[in-house]
Tab-separated table of C-alpha atoms in Angstrom:
chain	number	residue	atom	x	y	z
A	242	MET	CA	4.413	50.000	-6.531
A	243	SER	CA	0.936	51.706	-5.636
A	244	GLN	CA	-0.366	49.636	-8.580
A	245	LYS	CA	-3.374	47.278	-7.426
A	246	PRO	CA	-2.868	43.761	-8.032
A	247	LEU	CA	-4.246	42.743	-11.319
A	248	ILE	CA	-6.542	39.860	-11.356
A	249	LEU	CA	-7.590	37.539	-14.235
A	250	VAL	CA	-11.195	36.191	-13.802
A	251	THR	CA	-12.451	33.266	-15.168
A	252	ASN	CA	-14.796	30.042	-15.169
A	253	ASP	CA	-16.581	26.824	-16.914
A	254	ASP	CA	-19.925	28.129	-15.947
A	255	GLY	CA	-19.870	30.345	-18.454
A	256	ILE	CA	-19.548	34.318	-18.006
A	257	ASN	CA	-23.467	34.666	-17.113
A	258	ALA	CA	-22.994	32.051	-13.838
A	259	PRO	CA	-23.881	33.268	-10.675
A	260	GLY	CA	-20.698	32.060	-9.450
A	261	ILE	CA	-18.547	33.875	-11.591
A	262	ARG	CA	-20.498	37.283	-10.599
A	263	PHE	CA	-19.988	36.471	-7.082
A	264	LEU	CA	-16.318	35.953	-7.387
A	265	ILE	CA	-16.196	39.187	-9.487
A	266	ASP	CA	-17.563	40.781	-6.928
A	267	VAL	CA	-15.273	39.645	-4.356
A	268	MET	CA	-11.913	40.531	-6.328
A	269	LYS	CA	-12.989	43.886	-6.908
A	270	GLU	CA	-12.376	44.738	-3.279
A	271	ILE	CA	-8.601	43.201	-3.878
A	272	GLY	CA	-7.534	44.231	-7.093
A	273	GLU	CA	-7.787	45.489	-10.438
A	274	VAL	CA	-10.358	43.200	-12.554
A	275	VAL	CA	-10.439	41.908	-15.896
A	276	VAL	CA	-12.748	38.852	-16.699
A	277	VAL	CA	-12.311	36.563	-19.892
A	278	ALA	CA	-14.946	33.648	-19.531
A	279	PRO	CA	-16.953	30.919	-21.567
A	280	ASP	CA	-19.672	32.422	-23.580
A	281	SER	CA	-21.321	29.299	-22.667
A	282	PRO	CA	-21.017	26.329	-20.008
A	283	GLN	CA	-17.974	24.100	-20.387
A	284	SER	CA	-18.469	21.941	-17.828
A	285	ALA	CA	-16.173	18.861	-17.564
A	286	MET	CA	-14.150	20.120	-20.653
A	287	GLY	CA	-11.032	19.159	-18.691
A	288	HIS	CA	-7.503	20.670	-20.013
A	289	ALA	CA	-9.182	20.645	-23.732
A	290	ILE	CA	-8.560	23.295	-26.073
A	291	THR	CA	-9.731	24.452	-29.358
A	292	ILE	CA	-7.244	23.697	-32.546
A	293	ASN	CA	-9.212	22.403	-35.258
A	294	SER	CA	-11.886	25.858	-35.017
A	295	THR	CA	-11.653	28.825	-34.341
A	296	LEU	CA	-12.562	31.246	-31.372
A	297	SER	CA	-14.480	34.053	-31.216
A	298	LEU	CA	-13.682	36.940	-28.470
A	299	GLU	CA	-16.581	39.316	-27.651
A	300	LYS	CA	-16.275	42.578	-25.271
A	301	ILE	CA	-19.472	42.921	-23.339
A	302	LYS	CA	-20.705	46.528	-23.492
A	303	ASN	CA	-21.290	48.646	-20.278
A	304	THR	CA	-19.876	46.652	-17.222
A	305	GLU	CA	-17.914	47.815	-14.239
A	306	VAL	CA	-14.962	46.071	-14.605
A	307	PRO	CA	-13.792	45.028	-18.191
A	308	GLU	CA	-15.529	41.543	-19.680
A	309	TYR	CA	-14.764	39.386	-22.379
A	310	ALA	CA	-16.479	36.233	-23.614
A	311	CYS	CA	-14.803	33.713	-25.485
A	312	SER	CA	-16.633	30.695	-27.670
A	313	GLY	CA	-13.696	28.135	-26.348
A	314	THR	CA	-12.871	26.207	-23.366
A	315	PRO	CA	-11.511	27.617	-19.723
A	316	VAL	CA	-7.853	26.451	-20.992
A	317	ASP	CA	-8.737	28.787	-24.288
A	318	CYS	CA	-9.759	31.677	-21.974
A	319	VAL	CA	-6.781	31.821	-20.283
A	320	LYS	CA	-4.526	31.416	-23.275
A	321	ILE	CA	-6.645	34.272	-25.176
A	322	ALA	CA	-6.465	36.663	-22.337
A	323	LEU	CA	-3.031	36.387	-21.691
A	324	ALA	CA	-1.667	36.608	-25.601
A	325	GLU	CA	-4.682	38.839	-26.581
A	326	VAL	CA	-6.531	41.017	-23.588
A	327	LEU	CA	-4.107	41.850	-20.781
A	328	ASP	CA	-1.662	44.684	-21.185
A	329	ARG	CA	0.410	43.109	-18.135
A	330	ARG	CA	0.738	39.902	-16.604
A	331	PRO	CA	-1.729	39.022	-13.841
A	332	ASP	CA	-0.625	38.931	-10.173
A	333	LEU	CA	-3.277	36.401	-9.792
A	334	CYS	CA	-5.894	34.099	-11.893
A	335	VAL	CA	-8.893	32.990	-10.081
A	336	SER	CA	-11.340	30.565	-11.948
A	337	GLY	CA	-14.546	29.657	-10.399
A	338	ILE	CA	-16.683	29.607	-8.406
A	339	ASN	CA	-17.581	26.360	-10.110
A	340	HIS	CA	-21.334	25.710	-9.256
A	341	GLY	CA	-20.404	21.811	-7.775
A	342	SER	CA	-17.660	20.367	-6.355
A	343	ASN	CA	-14.402	19.745	-7.661
A	344	SER	CA	-12.595	18.122	-4.745
A	345	SER	CA	-10.749	14.440	-4.994
A	346	ILE	CA	-10.623	13.007	-8.185
A	347	ASN	CA	-12.803	15.622	-9.998
A	348	VAL	CA	-10.056	17.749	-10.165
A	349	ILE	CA	-9.001	16.163	-13.197
A	350	TYR	CA	-12.475	16.354	-15.371
A	351	SER	CA	-12.695	20.232	-14.190
A	352	GLY	CA	-12.792	22.808	-16.441
A	353	THR	CA	-12.564	25.406	-13.685
A	354	MET	CA	-9.543	23.519	-12.420
A	355	SER	CA	-7.903	23.206	-16.162
A	356	ALA	CA	-8.195	27.175	-16.341
A	357	ALA	CA	-6.553	27.390	-13.061
A	358	VAL	CA	-3.720	24.664	-13.876
A	359	GLU	CA	-3.526	26.795	-17.457
A	360	ALA	CA	-2.392	29.716	-15.413
A	361	GLY	CA	0.107	28.043	-13.498
A	362	ILE	CA	2.059	26.481	-16.186
A	363	GLU	CA	2.219	30.323	-17.348
A	364	GLY	CA	3.634	30.873	-14.194
A	365	ILE	CA	1.301	32.711	-12.777
A	366	PRO	CA	-0.356	32.480	-9.173
A	367	ALA	CA	-3.781	30.671	-9.725
A	368	VAL	CA	-6.392	28.950	-7.601
A	369	GLY	CA	-9.820	27.324	-8.480
A	370	PHE	CA	-12.887	27.571	-6.323
A	371	SER	CA	-15.633	25.628	-6.282
A	372	LEU	CA	-18.904	25.431	-4.026
A	373	LEU	CA	-20.493	22.096	-2.660
A	374	ASP	CA	-23.965	23.090	-4.772
A	375	PHE	CA	-24.548	22.458	-8.328
A	376	SER	CA	-27.698	24.462	-8.132
A	377	TRP	CA	-27.538	27.456	-10.433
A	378	ASN	CA	-29.255	29.345	-7.409
A	379	ALA	CA	-26.447	28.287	-5.404
A	380	ASP	CA	-25.878	30.751	-2.288
A	381	PHE	CA	-22.378	31.959	-2.281
A	382	THR	CA	-22.496	34.538	-0.018
A	383	HIS	CA	-21.413	32.597	3.384
A	384	THR	CA	-18.204	31.994	1.358
A	385	ARG	CA	-17.124	35.538	0.940
A	386	PRO	CA	-14.462	36.047	3.627
A	387	TYR	CA	-12.866	32.658	2.797
A	388	VAL	CA	-12.392	33.581	-0.669
A	389	LYS	CA	-11.267	37.217	0.137
A	390	LYS	CA	-9.014	35.628	2.894
A	391	ILE	CA	-7.415	33.055	0.082
A	392	ALA	CA	-6.885	35.081	-2.498
A	393	GLU	CA	-4.995	37.874	-0.249
A	394	GLN	CA	-2.974	35.103	1.344
A	395	ILE	CA	-1.668	34.006	-2.120
A	396	LEU	CA	-0.654	37.557	-3.610
A	397	ALA	CA	0.910	37.868	0.116
A	398	GLN	CA	2.825	34.933	0.535
A	399	GLY	CA	2.947	33.505	-3.015
A	400	ILE	CA	2.850	29.851	-4.524
A	401	GLN	CA	5.561	27.722	-5.038
A	402	LYS	CA	6.468	27.382	-8.922
A	403	GLY	CA	4.500	24.336	-10.482
A	404	VAL	CA	1.819	24.130	-7.799
A	405	VAL	CA	-1.959	25.898	-8.163
A	406	LEU	CA	-4.889	25.702	-5.591
A	407	ASN	CA	-7.411	23.763	-5.957
A	408	VAL	CA	-10.305	25.278	-3.035
A	409	ASN	CA	-13.749	23.784	-1.990
A	410	LEU	CA	-16.362	25.220	0.006
A	411	PRO	CA	-18.863	23.900	1.960
A	412	LYS	CA	-22.489	24.510	0.876
A	413	GLU	CA	-23.172	26.127	4.210
A	414	ASN	CA	-21.672	26.414	8.407
A	415	ILE	CA	-18.212	26.751	7.590
A	416	LYS	CA	-15.724	26.223	10.441
A	417	GLY	CA	-12.492	26.734	9.241
A	418	ILE	CA	-9.656	26.038	6.659
A	419	LYS	CA	-7.648	23.104	5.759
A	420	VAL	CA	-4.903	22.246	3.580
A	421	CYS	CA	-5.251	18.728	2.259
A	422	ARG	CA	-4.445	16.393	-0.210
A	423	GLN	CA	-6.468	14.853	-2.928
A	424	ALA	CA	-8.860	11.755	-1.358
A	425	LYS	CA	-8.289	8.719	-3.491
A	426	ALA	CA	-12.060	8.151	-5.138
A	427	SER	CA	-13.647	7.747	-8.738
A	428	TRP	CA	-16.987	7.636	-10.220
A	429	GLU	CA	-18.725	4.346	-10.961
A	430	GLU	CA	-20.289	4.987	-14.229
A	431	SER	CA	-23.656	3.604	-15.105
A	432	PHE	CA	-25.097	4.866	-18.521
A	433	ASP	CA	-28.637	5.417	-18.973
A	434	LYS	CA	-29.671	3.989	-22.774
A	435	ARG	CA	-32.895	5.264	-24.244
A	436	LEU	CA	-34.884	5.336	-27.421
A	437	SER	CA	-34.855	8.236	-29.518
A	438	PRO	CA	-38.369	9.163	-31.670
A	439	HIS	CA	-36.827	7.645	-34.347
A	440	GLY	CA	-35.439	4.416	-32.826
A	441	LYS	CA	-32.213	4.950	-32.250
A	442	GLU	CA	-30.206	3.884	-29.378
A	443	TYR	CA	-28.222	6.856	-27.132
A	444	TYR	CA	-26.980	7.306	-23.685
A	445	TRP	CA	-26.564	9.488	-21.005
A	446	LEU	CA	-23.637	9.462	-18.844
A	447	SER	CA	-24.204	8.936	-15.190
A	448	GLY	CA	-22.589	7.806	-12.156
A	449	GLN	CA	-22.009	7.769	-8.686
A	450	PHE	CA	-19.130	9.080	-6.442
A	451	VAL	CA	-17.513	6.802	-4.416
A	452	ASN	CA	-15.027	7.718	-2.285
A	453	HIS	CA	-11.782	4.841	-1.297
A	454	ASP	CA	-10.076	6.847	1.241
A	455	VAL	CA	-10.711	6.768	4.921
A	456	GLY	CA	-7.393	9.125	5.618
A	457	GLU	CA	-8.612	12.400	7.603
A	458	ASP	CA	-6.024	14.308	5.787
A	459	THR	CA	-8.278	14.543	2.861
A	460	ASP	CA	-10.411	17.088	0.922
A	461	VAL	CA	-13.335	15.049	1.025
A	462	TYR	CA	-12.905	14.539	4.775
A	463	ALA	CA	-12.387	18.596	5.438
A	464	LEU	CA	-15.703	19.113	3.312
A	465	GLU	CA	-17.261	16.336	5.704
A	466	ASN	CA	-16.904	18.159	8.565
A	467	ASN	CA	-17.240	21.492	7.037
A	468	TYR	CA	-13.891	23.021	6.855
A	469	VAL	CA	-12.884	24.563	3.380
A	470	SER	CA	-9.933	22.740	1.675
A	471	ILE	CA	-7.106	23.772	0.163
A	472	VAL	CA	-4.992	20.999	-2.034
A	473	PRO	CA	-2.153	22.430	-3.909
A	474	VAL	CA	-2.102	20.888	-7.186
A	475	GLN	CA	0.782	20.036	-9.168
A	476	PHE	CA	0.835	19.435	-13.331
A	477	ASP	CA	4.182	17.390	-13.443
A	478	LEU	CA	2.300	14.279	-13.768
A	479	THR	CA	5.594	12.258	-13.204
A	480	ALA	CA	4.999	9.619	-10.734
A	481	TYR	CA	8.669	9.282	-9.317
A	482	HIS	CA	8.308	6.544	-7.243
A	483	ALA	CA	7.394	4.030	-10.506
A	484	ILE	CA	10.675	5.018	-12.672
A	485	GLN	CA	13.037	2.860	-10.905
A	486	PRO	CA	10.356	-0.045	-10.783
A	487	ILE	CA	9.635	0.201	-14.040
A	488	THR	CA	13.512	0.536	-14.963
A	489	ASN	CA	13.801	-2.568	-13.998
A	490	TRP	CA	11.708	-4.085	-16.789
A	491	ASP	CA	12.584	-6.214	-19.691
A	492	LEU	CA	12.961	-3.165	-22.033
A	493	LYS	CA	16.316	-3.917	-23.513
A	494	ASP	CA	15.981	-7.229	-25.777
A	495	VAL	CA	13.768	-5.226	-28.128
A	496	ASP	CA	13.357	-6.816	-32.004
B	516	MET	CA	-5.924	-19.656	-17.123
B	517	SER	CA	-5.610	-20.030	-21.131
B	518	GLN	CA	-7.597	-17.093	-21.664
B	519	LYS	CA	-5.875	-14.399	-23.330
B	520	PRO	CA	-5.849	-11.088	-21.904
B	521	LEU	CA	-8.610	-8.539	-22.808
B	522	ILE	CA	-7.185	-5.474	-24.148
B	523	LEU	CA	-9.421	-2.792	-24.823
B	524	VAL	CA	-7.652	0.086	-27.890
B	525	THR	CA	-8.884	3.766	-28.061
B	526	ASN	CA	-7.386	6.758	-29.127
B	527	ASP	CA	-8.333	10.387	-29.712
B	528	ASP	CA	-7.833	10.682	-33.637
B	529	GLY	CA	-10.880	8.677	-34.382
B	530	ILE	CA	-11.237	5.354	-35.060
B	531	ASN	CA	-10.280	5.272	-38.691
B	532	ALA	CA	-6.646	6.822	-37.883
B	533	PRO	CA	-3.782	4.863	-39.265
B	534	GLY	CA	-2.310	4.848	-35.782
B	535	ILE	CA	-5.335	3.110	-33.870
B	536	ARG	CA	-5.342	0.600	-36.946
B	537	PHE	CA	-1.824	0.091	-36.404
B	538	LEU	CA	-1.975	-0.255	-32.406
B	539	ILE	CA	-4.956	-2.629	-33.337
B	540	ASP	CA	-3.200	-5.121	-35.636
B	541	VAL	CA	0.205	-5.152	-33.044
B	542	MET	CA	-2.333	-6.041	-30.172
B	543	LYS	CA	-3.316	-8.710	-32.371
B	544	GLU	CA	-0.662	-10.580	-31.813
B	545	ILE	CA	-0.655	-10.425	-27.983
B	546	GLY	CA	-4.517	-10.715	-26.984
B	547	GLU	CA	-8.339	-10.459	-27.733
B	548	VAL	CA	-8.913	-6.882	-28.806
B	549	VAL	CA	-12.081	-4.769	-28.268
B	550	VAL	CA	-12.046	-1.488	-29.962
B	551	VAL	CA	-14.258	1.480	-28.361
B	552	ALA	CA	-13.290	4.775	-30.090
B	553	PRO	CA	-14.149	8.047	-30.964
B	554	ASP	CA	-16.246	8.269	-34.326
B	555	SER	CA	-14.592	11.844	-34.891
B	556	PRO	CA	-11.150	13.421	-34.291
B	557	GLN	CA	-10.627	14.668	-30.589
B	558	SER	CA	-7.441	15.814	-30.402
B	559	ALA	CA	-6.221	18.199	-27.356
B	560	MET	CA	-10.039	17.092	-25.525
B	561	GLY	CA	-7.807	16.386	-22.456
B	562	HIS	CA	-9.844	15.367	-19.735
B	563	ALA	CA	-13.103	16.208	-21.287
B	564	ILE	CA	-16.362	14.238	-20.654
B	565	THR	CA	-19.747	14.524	-22.031
B	566	ILE	CA	-22.243	15.218	-19.652
B	567	ASN	CA	-24.489	18.027	-20.976
B	568	SER	CA	-25.335	16.310	-24.292
B	569	THR	CA	-26.227	12.535	-25.305
B	570	LEU	CA	-23.690	9.924	-26.586
B	571	SER	CA	-24.024	7.427	-29.725
B	572	LEU	CA	-22.450	3.746	-29.566
B	573	GLU	CA	-22.352	2.322	-33.072
B	574	LYS	CA	-20.958	-1.419	-33.704
B	575	ILE	CA	-19.300	-1.302	-36.539
B	576	LYS	CA	-19.758	-4.281	-39.401
B	577	ASN	CA	-17.833	-6.571	-40.851
B	578	THR	CA	-14.736	-6.273	-38.540
B	579	GLU	CA	-12.199	-8.629	-37.540
B	580	VAL	CA	-12.543	-7.641	-34.028
B	581	PRO	CA	-15.124	-6.041	-32.419
B	582	GLU	CA	-15.279	-2.404	-32.982
B	583	TYR	CA	-17.215	0.317	-31.496
B	584	ALA	CA	-17.396	3.972	-32.725
B	585	CYS	CA	-18.600	6.461	-29.954
B	586	SER	CA	-19.626	9.986	-30.324
B	587	GLY	CA	-17.899	11.465	-27.329
B	588	THR	CA	-14.354	12.245	-26.109
B	589	PRO	CA	-11.611	9.545	-25.280
B	590	VAL	CA	-12.488	9.376	-21.668
B	591	ASP	CA	-16.490	8.714	-22.825
B	592	CYS	CA	-15.176	6.131	-24.815
B	593	VAL	CA	-13.654	4.474	-22.065
B	594	LYS	CA	-16.353	4.969	-19.686
B	595	ILE	CA	-18.835	3.244	-21.976
B	596	ALA	CA	-16.400	0.516	-23.086
B	597	LEU	CA	-16.332	-0.340	-19.357
B	598	ALA	CA	-19.736	0.061	-18.562
B	599	GLU	CA	-21.838	-1.249	-21.993
B	600	VAL	CA	-19.286	-2.963	-23.982
B	601	LEU	CA	-16.963	-5.626	-22.499
B	602	ASP	CA	-18.186	-8.307	-20.650
B	603	ARG	CA	-15.191	-8.741	-18.467
B	604	ARG	CA	-12.639	-6.382	-17.036
B	605	PRO	CA	-9.787	-5.797	-19.497
B	606	ASP	CA	-6.379	-6.876	-18.571
B	607	LEU	CA	-4.751	-3.823	-20.152
B	608	CYS	CA	-5.882	-0.721	-21.907
B	609	VAL	CA	-3.914	1.571	-24.934
B	610	SER	CA	-4.617	4.459	-26.503
B	611	GLY	CA	-3.426	5.407	-29.582
B	612	ILE	CA	-1.035	5.251	-31.418
B	613	ASN	CA	-1.255	9.068	-31.468
B	614	HIS	CA	-0.490	10.991	-34.577
B	615	GLY	CA	1.901	13.856	-32.702
B	616	SER	CA	3.925	13.952	-29.857
B	617	ASN	CA	2.489	13.798	-26.340
B	618	SER	CA	5.890	14.310	-24.543
B	619	SER	CA	6.364	16.666	-21.612
B	620	ILE	CA	3.555	19.031	-20.459
B	621	ASN	CA	1.424	17.817	-23.841
B	622	VAL	CA	0.525	15.333	-21.917
B	623	ILE	CA	-2.246	17.550	-20.139
B	624	TYR	CA	-3.972	18.113	-23.201
B	625	SER	CA	-3.734	15.215	-24.454
B	626	GLY	CA	-7.099	13.234	-25.176
B	627	THR	CA	-4.667	9.900	-25.901
B	628	MET	CA	-3.442	10.113	-22.420
B	629	SER	CA	-6.672	11.289	-20.808
B	630	ALA	CA	-7.767	7.736	-22.203
B	631	ALA	CA	-5.168	5.824	-20.449
B	632	VAL	CA	-5.460	7.963	-17.195
B	633	GLU	CA	-9.400	7.056	-17.267
B	634	ALA	CA	-8.674	3.116	-17.428
B	635	GLY	CA	-6.077	4.017	-14.533
B	636	ILE	CA	-8.379	5.618	-12.390
B	637	GLU	CA	-10.718	2.345	-12.888
B	638	GLY	CA	-7.728	0.463	-12.117
B	639	ILE	CA	-6.753	-1.104	-15.437
B	640	PRO	CA	-3.215	-1.270	-16.563
B	641	ALA	CA	-3.021	1.212	-19.463
B	642	VAL	CA	-0.657	3.042	-21.466
B	643	GLY	CA	-0.824	5.988	-23.882
B	644	PHE	CA	1.614	5.686	-27.356
B	645	SER	CA	1.960	8.207	-29.708
B	646	LEU	CA	4.609	9.007	-32.539
B	647	LEU	CA	6.323	12.237	-33.093
B	648	ASP	CA	4.886	12.566	-36.367
B	649	PHE	CA	1.803	14.717	-36.793
B	650	SER	CA	1.325	13.449	-40.385
B	651	TRP	CA	-2.167	11.849	-41.046
B	652	ASN	CA	0.345	9.495	-43.238
B	653	ALA	CA	2.958	9.048	-40.928
B	654	ASP	CA	4.909	5.696	-40.882
B	655	PHE	CA	4.465	3.670	-37.563
B	656	THR	CA	6.172	0.224	-38.750
B	657	HIS	CA	9.303	0.737	-36.861
B	658	THR	CA	7.520	1.110	-33.441
B	659	ARG	CA	6.161	-2.052	-33.666
B	660	PRO	CA	8.186	-4.398	-31.654
B	661	TYR	CA	8.772	-0.995	-28.984
B	662	VAL	CA	4.824	-0.836	-28.883
B	663	LYS	CA	4.726	-4.832	-28.818
B	664	LYS	CA	7.380	-5.190	-26.033
B	665	ILE	CA	6.055	-2.285	-23.968
B	666	ALA	CA	2.215	-3.856	-24.031
B	667	GLU	CA	3.930	-7.335	-23.179
B	668	GLN	CA	5.746	-5.776	-20.386
B	669	ILE	CA	3.283	-4.170	-18.702
B	670	LEU	CA	0.949	-7.881	-18.923
B	671	ALA	CA	4.014	-9.361	-17.219
B	672	GLN	CA	5.194	-6.979	-14.513
B	673	GLY	CA	1.928	-5.123	-13.681
B	674	ILE	CA	1.651	-1.739	-12.968
B	675	GLN	CA	1.703	0.077	-9.711
B	676	LYS	CA	-1.851	1.279	-8.735
B	677	GLY	CA	-2.178	4.893	-9.458
B	678	VAL	CA	0.002	4.943	-12.246
B	679	VAL	CA	0.021	4.945	-16.099
B	680	LEU	CA	2.626	5.323	-18.767
B	681	ASN	CA	3.172	7.762	-20.981
B	682	VAL	CA	5.161	6.308	-24.458
B	683	ASN	CA	6.423	8.514	-26.964
B	684	LEU	CA	8.077	7.399	-29.874
B	685	PRO	CA	10.643	8.605	-32.284
B	686	LYS	CA	10.302	9.420	-35.517
B	687	GLU	CA	12.402	6.911	-37.005
B	688	ASN	CA	15.774	5.349	-36.246
B	689	ILE	CA	15.058	4.250	-32.889
B	690	LYS	CA	18.032	3.383	-30.409
B	691	GLY	CA	16.120	1.484	-26.971
B	692	ILE	CA	13.837	2.573	-24.689
B	693	LYS	CA	14.454	5.016	-21.622
B	694	VAL	CA	11.986	5.539	-18.464
B	695	CYS	CA	12.109	8.853	-17.895
B	696	ARG	CA	10.226	12.266	-16.545
B	697	GLN	CA	8.028	14.790	-17.677
B	698	ALA	CA	10.429	17.621	-18.913
B	699	LYS	CA	9.142	21.037	-17.877
B	700	ALA	CA	8.216	22.832	-20.891
B	701	SER	CA	5.131	25.113	-22.096
B	702	TRP	CA	3.797	26.547	-25.085
B	703	GLU	CA	4.034	30.202	-25.931
B	704	GLU	CA	0.772	30.883	-27.472
B	705	SER	CA	0.377	33.184	-30.196
B	706	PHE	CA	-3.149	33.908	-31.749
B	707	ASP	CA	-3.642	34.384	-35.355
B	708	LYS	CA	-6.091	37.118	-35.530
B	709	ARG	CA	-8.664	37.075	-38.955
B	710	LEU	CA	-11.148	38.878	-40.592
B	711	SER	CA	-14.489	36.795	-41.759
B	712	PRO	CA	-16.088	37.580	-44.902
B	713	HIS	CA	-18.861	38.927	-43.048
B	714	GLY	CA	-16.495	41.506	-41.261
B	715	LYS	CA	-16.284	39.512	-37.816
B	716	GLU	CA	-12.960	39.199	-35.992
B	717	TYR	CA	-11.918	35.750	-35.390
B	718	TYR	CA	-8.706	33.567	-33.731
B	719	TRP	CA	-6.591	30.549	-34.355
B	720	LEU	CA	-4.716	28.909	-31.703
B	721	SER	CA	-1.437	28.411	-32.364
B	722	GLY	CA	2.016	28.305	-30.688
B	723	GLN	CA	5.439	27.014	-29.901
B	724	PHE	CA	6.734	24.570	-27.710
B	725	VAL	CA	9.559	25.464	-25.285
B	726	ASN	CA	11.441	23.445	-23.382
B	727	HIS	CA	12.645	25.292	-20.227
B	728	ASP	CA	14.030	22.137	-18.542
B	729	VAL	CA	18.070	20.806	-19.332
B	730	GLY	CA	17.945	17.931	-17.564
B	731	GLU	CA	19.193	14.642	-19.515
B	732	ASP	CA	16.793	12.397	-17.186
B	733	THR	CA	13.293	13.618	-19.543
B	734	ASP	CA	11.217	12.407	-22.092
B	735	VAL	CA	12.460	15.281	-24.403
B	736	TYR	CA	15.945	14.988	-24.066
B	737	ALA	CA	15.406	10.837	-24.438
B	738	LEU	CA	13.358	11.290	-27.525
B	739	GLU	CA	15.875	14.052	-29.018
B	740	ASN	CA	18.529	11.390	-28.717
B	741	ASN	CA	16.376	8.638	-30.787
B	742	TYR	CA	15.321	6.895	-27.605
B	743	VAL	CA	11.302	5.708	-26.861
B	744	SER	CA	10.412	7.375	-23.894
B	745	ILE	CA	8.470	5.890	-20.745
B	746	VAL	CA	7.013	8.406	-18.208
B	747	PRO	CA	5.087	6.968	-15.386
B	748	VAL	CA	2.129	9.416	-14.764
B	749	GLN	CA	-0.049	9.733	-11.897
B	750	PHE	CA	-3.377	11.003	-11.451
B	751	ASP	CA	-3.229	12.257	-7.760
B	752	LEU	CA	-2.537	15.681	-8.695
B	753	THR	CA	-1.463	16.719	-4.547
B	754	ALA	CA	1.880	18.589	-4.542
B	755	TYR	CA	2.617	17.190	-1.412
B	756	HIS	CA	5.760	19.058	-1.046
B	757	ALA	CA	3.761	22.389	-0.725
B	758	ILE	CA	1.286	21.581	1.731
B	759	GLN	CA	3.541	22.505	4.844
B	760	PRO	CA	3.981	26.172	3.557
B	761	ILE	CA	0.583	26.711	2.949
B	762	THR	CA	-0.551	25.072	6.298
B	763	ASN	CA	1.796	28.124	7.509
B	764	TRP	CA	0.063	30.917	5.575
B	765	ASP	CA	-2.642	33.081	7.629
B	766	LEU	CA	-5.737	30.995	6.851
B	767	LYS	CA	-7.180	30.995	10.958
B	768	ASP	CA	-8.104	34.604	11.436
B	769	VAL	CA	-11.550	34.906	8.855
B	770	ASP	CA	-13.952	37.128	9.331
């Protein structure tokens, strides 16, 4: 009963990213921490897993808490942590702190959130944290009490089955915390077409985030007003409201 | 008005996979087809996108319909198709036919479905097709009338905004079509640990699919009973039912 909660820490920016170093430091105040994170940046990997190649897992030497670097994606890290590293089920999985926003539709591209979702699929309370600052030198200091509070509340209250939390943190001047829905938004892509020194065309994916949502109950709105946003995220992707309309389609007469 | 519908075809098994060759052949009966697909297998890539490296896009020579091979993920293929290849918005995006099931929780790991979801985010009616046969030499012939019917119905009926379709096809003896919800299931991972000739440990990710769901309205149930399953899938991941309970947490007193 006196055992401290076991907290699995992972991310998608790689085990050496300042965001995960900060998160490890906060989690050490709350529980027993084990880190299993990608050995290199894995941003925008979504829910990718490694099935056509092998994985390596290296224990890092001389660390304060046990740390393992894995060659795979964030989701691979959670899978291998649960199957090969941890000797008991973690009480919490925290992912991040991501360098850059994962609000709105970004949740779907995010390796940070996919790691949390994978833990959720395995029935482990899980949360992904992201800071609205893409810089490698981002300052995380001001987020400490919010990150700690939210992690403590998850441990105290539990999370409903099938749900994980997507937490985004303003860059500065935090006013409080709002529980929100995901804003309806998308990226307007543009591709930067270039010519290699060898005369071959290639592209850089680029784009602009466009919020189509005027609601005041969204994560984007909360963040614009300097609130930490918490969006409960589910991995049952069924659009239940769409089942009935499709049932009325002509799907019987197939030949 | 007499213009044929424009159909974007993509997949995650790569542009040379038998599944996409079959799908192209079916779609040619319905509309004007343009293919933009990965130049190599991209299975289990989830919603990954390429932001830290460049993309190539090669027009394949001497094909019946325009075909482009892209070095990126399935989601990259959809993005570059819309931004750089197509001269008008497609009326439909079809992805697949995947060699292997994408029912239940597999939807979340699936590059096939992520391509369809990406098109859906862009407001394009979209569907991913998967056959319950992992074999490269899988026989798709018996699925033709079902694939054609479903694509035609999407064009005729439209799909609600924010929804794309996840269609799985039995390996043989199809009895009909069911509109379903995603079964609650997960993978029980096991890692196959090996030693390289150089004495270094490495792992293969492996696992067993476990269906925790006894419902008769699920995709897994439909498929087990030889029905084609259609699950409407959404990309607003908000767990609306979980917002209120979390609002009652102690999130005010942060210091």
